[in-house]
PDB file of C-alpha atoms in Angstrom:
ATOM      1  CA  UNK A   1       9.265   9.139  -5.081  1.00 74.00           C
ATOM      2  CA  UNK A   2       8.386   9.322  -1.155  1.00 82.00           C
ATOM      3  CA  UNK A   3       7.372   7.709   1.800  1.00 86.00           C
ATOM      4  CA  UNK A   4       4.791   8.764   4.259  1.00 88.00           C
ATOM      5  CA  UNK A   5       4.937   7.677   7.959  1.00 87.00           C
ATOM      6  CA  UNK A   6       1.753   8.605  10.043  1.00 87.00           C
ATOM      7  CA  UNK A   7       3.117   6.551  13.469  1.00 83.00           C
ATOM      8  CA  UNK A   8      -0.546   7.014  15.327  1.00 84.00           C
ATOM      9  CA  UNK A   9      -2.142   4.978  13.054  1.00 86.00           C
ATOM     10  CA  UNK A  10       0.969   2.405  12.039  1.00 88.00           C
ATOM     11  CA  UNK A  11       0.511   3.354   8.213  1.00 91.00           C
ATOM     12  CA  UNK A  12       3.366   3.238   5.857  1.00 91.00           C
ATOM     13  CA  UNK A  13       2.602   4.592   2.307  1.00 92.00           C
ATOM     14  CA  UNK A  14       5.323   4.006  -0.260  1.00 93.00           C
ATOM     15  CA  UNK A  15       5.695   6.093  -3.910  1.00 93.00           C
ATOM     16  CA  UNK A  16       7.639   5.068  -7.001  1.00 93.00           C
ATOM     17  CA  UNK A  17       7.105   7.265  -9.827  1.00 91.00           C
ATOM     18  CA  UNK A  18       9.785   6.174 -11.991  1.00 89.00           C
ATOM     19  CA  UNK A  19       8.822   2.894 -14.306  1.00 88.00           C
ATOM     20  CA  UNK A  20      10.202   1.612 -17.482  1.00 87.00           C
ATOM     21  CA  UNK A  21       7.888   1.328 -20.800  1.00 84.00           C
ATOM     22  CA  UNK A  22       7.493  -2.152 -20.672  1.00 86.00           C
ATOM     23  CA  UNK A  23       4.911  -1.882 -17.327  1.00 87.00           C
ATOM     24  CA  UNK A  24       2.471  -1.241 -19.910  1.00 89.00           C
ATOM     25  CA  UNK A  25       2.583  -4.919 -20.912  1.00 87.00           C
ATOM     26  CA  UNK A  26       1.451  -5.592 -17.287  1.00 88.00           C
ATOM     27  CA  UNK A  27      -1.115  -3.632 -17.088  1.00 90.00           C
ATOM     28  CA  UNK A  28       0.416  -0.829 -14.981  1.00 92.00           C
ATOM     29  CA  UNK A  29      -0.249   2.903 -16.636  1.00 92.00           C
ATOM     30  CA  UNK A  30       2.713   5.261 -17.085  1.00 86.00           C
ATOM     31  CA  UNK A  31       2.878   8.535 -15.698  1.00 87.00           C
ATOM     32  CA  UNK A  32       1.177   6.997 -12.814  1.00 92.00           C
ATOM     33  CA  UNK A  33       2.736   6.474  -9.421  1.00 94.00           C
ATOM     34  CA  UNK A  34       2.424   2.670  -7.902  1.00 95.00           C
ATOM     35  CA  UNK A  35       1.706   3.098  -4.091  1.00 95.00           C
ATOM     36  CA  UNK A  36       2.182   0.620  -1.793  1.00 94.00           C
ATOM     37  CA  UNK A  37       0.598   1.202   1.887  1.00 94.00           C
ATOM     38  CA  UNK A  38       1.530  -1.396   4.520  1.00 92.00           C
ATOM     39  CA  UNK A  39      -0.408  -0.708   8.288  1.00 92.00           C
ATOM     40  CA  UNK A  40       1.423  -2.061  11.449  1.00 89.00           C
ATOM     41  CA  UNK A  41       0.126  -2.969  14.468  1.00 87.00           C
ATOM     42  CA  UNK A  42       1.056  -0.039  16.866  1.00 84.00           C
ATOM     43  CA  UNK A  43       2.594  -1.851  19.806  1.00 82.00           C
ATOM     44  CA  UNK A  44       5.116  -3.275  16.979  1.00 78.00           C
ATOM     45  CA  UNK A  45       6.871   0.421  15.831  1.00 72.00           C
ATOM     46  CA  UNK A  46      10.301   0.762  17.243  1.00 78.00           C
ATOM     47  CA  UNK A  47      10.726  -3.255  17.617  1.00 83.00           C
ATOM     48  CA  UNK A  48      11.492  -5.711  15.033  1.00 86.00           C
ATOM     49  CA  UNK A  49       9.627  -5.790  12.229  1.00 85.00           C
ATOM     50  CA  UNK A  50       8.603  -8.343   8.840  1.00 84.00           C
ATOM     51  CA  UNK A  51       6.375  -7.938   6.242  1.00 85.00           C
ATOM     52  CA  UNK A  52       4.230 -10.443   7.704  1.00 85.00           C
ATOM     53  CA  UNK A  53       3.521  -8.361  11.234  1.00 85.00           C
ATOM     54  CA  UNK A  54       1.906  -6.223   8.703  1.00 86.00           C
ATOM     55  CA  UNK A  55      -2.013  -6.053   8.711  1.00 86.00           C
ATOM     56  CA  UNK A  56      -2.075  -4.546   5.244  1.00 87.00           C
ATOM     57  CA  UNK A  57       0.029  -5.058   2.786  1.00 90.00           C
ATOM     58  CA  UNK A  58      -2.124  -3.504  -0.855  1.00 93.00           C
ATOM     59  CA  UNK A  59      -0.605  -1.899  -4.018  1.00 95.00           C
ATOM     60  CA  UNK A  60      -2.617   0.294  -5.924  1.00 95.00           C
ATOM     61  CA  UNK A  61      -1.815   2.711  -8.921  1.00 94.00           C
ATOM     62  CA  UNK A  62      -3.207   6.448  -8.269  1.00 91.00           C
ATOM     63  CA  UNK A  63      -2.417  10.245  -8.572  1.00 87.00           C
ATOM     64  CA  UNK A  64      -4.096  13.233  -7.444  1.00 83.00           C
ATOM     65  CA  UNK A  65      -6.971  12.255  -9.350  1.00 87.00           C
ATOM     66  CA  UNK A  66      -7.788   9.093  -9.596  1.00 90.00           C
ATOM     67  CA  UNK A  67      -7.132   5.785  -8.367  1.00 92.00           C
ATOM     68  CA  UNK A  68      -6.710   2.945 -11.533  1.00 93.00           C
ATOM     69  CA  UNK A  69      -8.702  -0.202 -11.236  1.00 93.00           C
ATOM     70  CA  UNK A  70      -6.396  -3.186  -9.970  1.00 93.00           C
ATOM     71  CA  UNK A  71      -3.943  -4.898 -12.825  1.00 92.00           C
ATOM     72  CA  UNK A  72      -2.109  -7.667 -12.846  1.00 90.00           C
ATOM     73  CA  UNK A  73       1.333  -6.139 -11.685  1.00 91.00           C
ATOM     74  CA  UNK A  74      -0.592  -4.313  -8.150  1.00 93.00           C
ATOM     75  CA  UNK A  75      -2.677  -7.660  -7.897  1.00 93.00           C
ATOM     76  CA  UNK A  76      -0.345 -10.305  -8.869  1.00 91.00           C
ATOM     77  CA  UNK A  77       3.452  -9.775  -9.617  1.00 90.00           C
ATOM     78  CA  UNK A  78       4.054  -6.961  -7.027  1.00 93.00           C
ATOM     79  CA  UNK A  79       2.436  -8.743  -3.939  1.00 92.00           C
ATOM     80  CA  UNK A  80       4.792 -12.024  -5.483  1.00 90.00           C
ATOM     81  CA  UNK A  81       7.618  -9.802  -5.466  1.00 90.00           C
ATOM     82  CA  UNK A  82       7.207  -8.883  -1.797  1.00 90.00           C
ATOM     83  CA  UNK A  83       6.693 -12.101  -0.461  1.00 87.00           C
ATOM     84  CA  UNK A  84       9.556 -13.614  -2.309  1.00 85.00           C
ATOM     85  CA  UNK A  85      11.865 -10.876  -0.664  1.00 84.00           C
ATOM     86  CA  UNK A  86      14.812 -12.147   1.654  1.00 74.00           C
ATOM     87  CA  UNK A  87      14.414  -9.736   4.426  1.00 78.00           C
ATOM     88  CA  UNK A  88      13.350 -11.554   7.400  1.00 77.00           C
ATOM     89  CA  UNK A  89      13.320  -9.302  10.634  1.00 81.00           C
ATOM     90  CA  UNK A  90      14.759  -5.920  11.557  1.00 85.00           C
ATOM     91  CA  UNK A  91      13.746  -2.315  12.086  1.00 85.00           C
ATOM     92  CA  UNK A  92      10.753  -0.796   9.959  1.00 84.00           C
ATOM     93  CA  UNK A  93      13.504   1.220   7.950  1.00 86.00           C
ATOM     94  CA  UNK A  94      15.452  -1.464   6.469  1.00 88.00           C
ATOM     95  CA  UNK A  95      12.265  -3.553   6.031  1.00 88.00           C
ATOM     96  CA  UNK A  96      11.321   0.021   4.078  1.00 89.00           C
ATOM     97  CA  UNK A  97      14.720   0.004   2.273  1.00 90.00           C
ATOM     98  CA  UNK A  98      14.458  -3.468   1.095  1.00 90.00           C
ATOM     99  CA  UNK A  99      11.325  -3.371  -0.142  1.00 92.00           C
ATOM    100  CA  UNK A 100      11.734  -0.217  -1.848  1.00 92.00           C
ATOM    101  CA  UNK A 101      14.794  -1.311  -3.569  1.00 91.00           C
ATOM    102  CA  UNK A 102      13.385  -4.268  -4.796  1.00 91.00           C
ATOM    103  CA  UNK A 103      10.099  -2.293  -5.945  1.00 92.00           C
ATOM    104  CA  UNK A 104      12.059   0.161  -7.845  1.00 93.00           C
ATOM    105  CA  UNK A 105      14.301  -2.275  -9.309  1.00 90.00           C
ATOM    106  CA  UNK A 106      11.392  -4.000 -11.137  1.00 89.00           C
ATOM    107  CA  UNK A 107       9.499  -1.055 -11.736  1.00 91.00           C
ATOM    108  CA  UNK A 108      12.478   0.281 -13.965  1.00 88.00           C
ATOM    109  CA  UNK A 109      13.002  -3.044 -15.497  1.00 85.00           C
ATOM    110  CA  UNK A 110      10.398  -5.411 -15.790  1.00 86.00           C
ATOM    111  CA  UNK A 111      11.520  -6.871 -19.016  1.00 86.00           C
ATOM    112  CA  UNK A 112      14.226  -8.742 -16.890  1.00 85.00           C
ATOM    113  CA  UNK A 113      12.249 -10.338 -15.009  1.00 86.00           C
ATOM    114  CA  UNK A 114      10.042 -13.573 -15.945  1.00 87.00           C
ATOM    115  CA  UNK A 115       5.787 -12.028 -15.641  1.00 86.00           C
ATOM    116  CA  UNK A 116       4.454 -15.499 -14.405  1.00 87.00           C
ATOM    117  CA  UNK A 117       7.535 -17.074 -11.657  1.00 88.00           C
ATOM    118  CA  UNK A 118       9.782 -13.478 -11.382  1.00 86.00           C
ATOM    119  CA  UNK A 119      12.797 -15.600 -12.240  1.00 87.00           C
ATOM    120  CA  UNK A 120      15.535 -12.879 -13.551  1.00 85.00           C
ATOM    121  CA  UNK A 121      16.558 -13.367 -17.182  1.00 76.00           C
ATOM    122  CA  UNK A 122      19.565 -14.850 -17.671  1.00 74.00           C
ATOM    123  CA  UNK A 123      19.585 -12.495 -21.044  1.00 67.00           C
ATOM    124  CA  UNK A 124      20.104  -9.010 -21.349  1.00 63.00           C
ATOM    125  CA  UNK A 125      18.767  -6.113 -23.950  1.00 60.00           C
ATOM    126  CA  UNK A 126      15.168  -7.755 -23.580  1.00 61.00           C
ATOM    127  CA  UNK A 127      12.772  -4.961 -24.953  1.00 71.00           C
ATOM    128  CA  UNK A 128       9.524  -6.391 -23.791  1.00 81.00           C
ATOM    129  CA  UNK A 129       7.870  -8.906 -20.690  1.00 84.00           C
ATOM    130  CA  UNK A 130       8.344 -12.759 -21.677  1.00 85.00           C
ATOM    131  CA  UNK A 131       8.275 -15.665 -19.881  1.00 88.00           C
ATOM    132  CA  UNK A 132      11.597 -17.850 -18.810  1.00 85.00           C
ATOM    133  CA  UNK A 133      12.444 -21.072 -19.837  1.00 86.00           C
ATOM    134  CA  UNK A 134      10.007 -23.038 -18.060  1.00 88.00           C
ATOM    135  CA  UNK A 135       7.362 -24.576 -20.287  1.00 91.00           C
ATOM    136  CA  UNK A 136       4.939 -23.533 -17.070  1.00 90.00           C
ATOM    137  CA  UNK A 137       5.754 -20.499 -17.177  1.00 87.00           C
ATOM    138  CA  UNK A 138       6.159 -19.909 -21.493  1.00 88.00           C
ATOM    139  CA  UNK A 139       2.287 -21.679 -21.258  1.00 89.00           C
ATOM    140  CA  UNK A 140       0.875 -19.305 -18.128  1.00 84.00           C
ATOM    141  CA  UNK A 141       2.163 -16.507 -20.316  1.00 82.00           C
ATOM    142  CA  UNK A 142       0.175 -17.795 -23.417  1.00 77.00           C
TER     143      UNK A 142
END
């Protein structure tokens, strides 16, 4: 897992390697990092930042190789995850700490989340994706 900073050109590129079995069920393939590449505006590094001073904010799945057609975790639930974070404003490395935290949290575990709302399950030992309580959500899922 890294991160790479190249400041003259504002772009942040983020790495998780590590993801728990159950990504599979969202499309995501194993053995394949998730990156996540944000691009600032340059006149906003070294001042406060938020995700939404970002101009580009784009998961994709890729190695050395290749780079895996979009899913529904880099299309859908990731982008969801990041706009549903807490972290309003602060410097670009605790925007970078939160989001990575909450990134690799889900990537590990995604059975505890809900797929469709990202509610966390109120259960634990869940071996597989499922849907909360909501009947939304349990027919989205269908």
């Amino acid at each position: 897992d890294e991160v790479q900073f190249e400041p003259s050109l504002g772009l942040v590129q983020l790495r998780w390697t590590q993801q728990g079995s159950s990504c599979m069920q969202l499309g995501l393939e194993l053995e394949m990092p998730v990156l996540l590449s944000l691009a600032f505006p340059l006149d906003t590094l070294g001042k406060e930042v938020s995700l939404s001073s970002a101009h580009l904010v784009r998961f994709d799945q890729a190695d050395i190789n290749r780079l895996a057609p979009p899913c529904f975790a880099t299309r859908e639930l990731l982008p969801r995850l990041l706009k549903d974070l807490s972290f309003r404003q602060g410097n670009l490395s605790q925007l970078l700490e939160v989001i990575w935290k909450a990134v690799a949290d889900f990537l590990l575990t995604p059975e505890g989340r809900c797929p469709v709302c990202l509610a966390t399950h109120q259960t634990t030992g869940l071996w597989r994706c499922s849907p909360c309580s909501s009947e939304l959500c349990r027919f989205q899922f269908e």
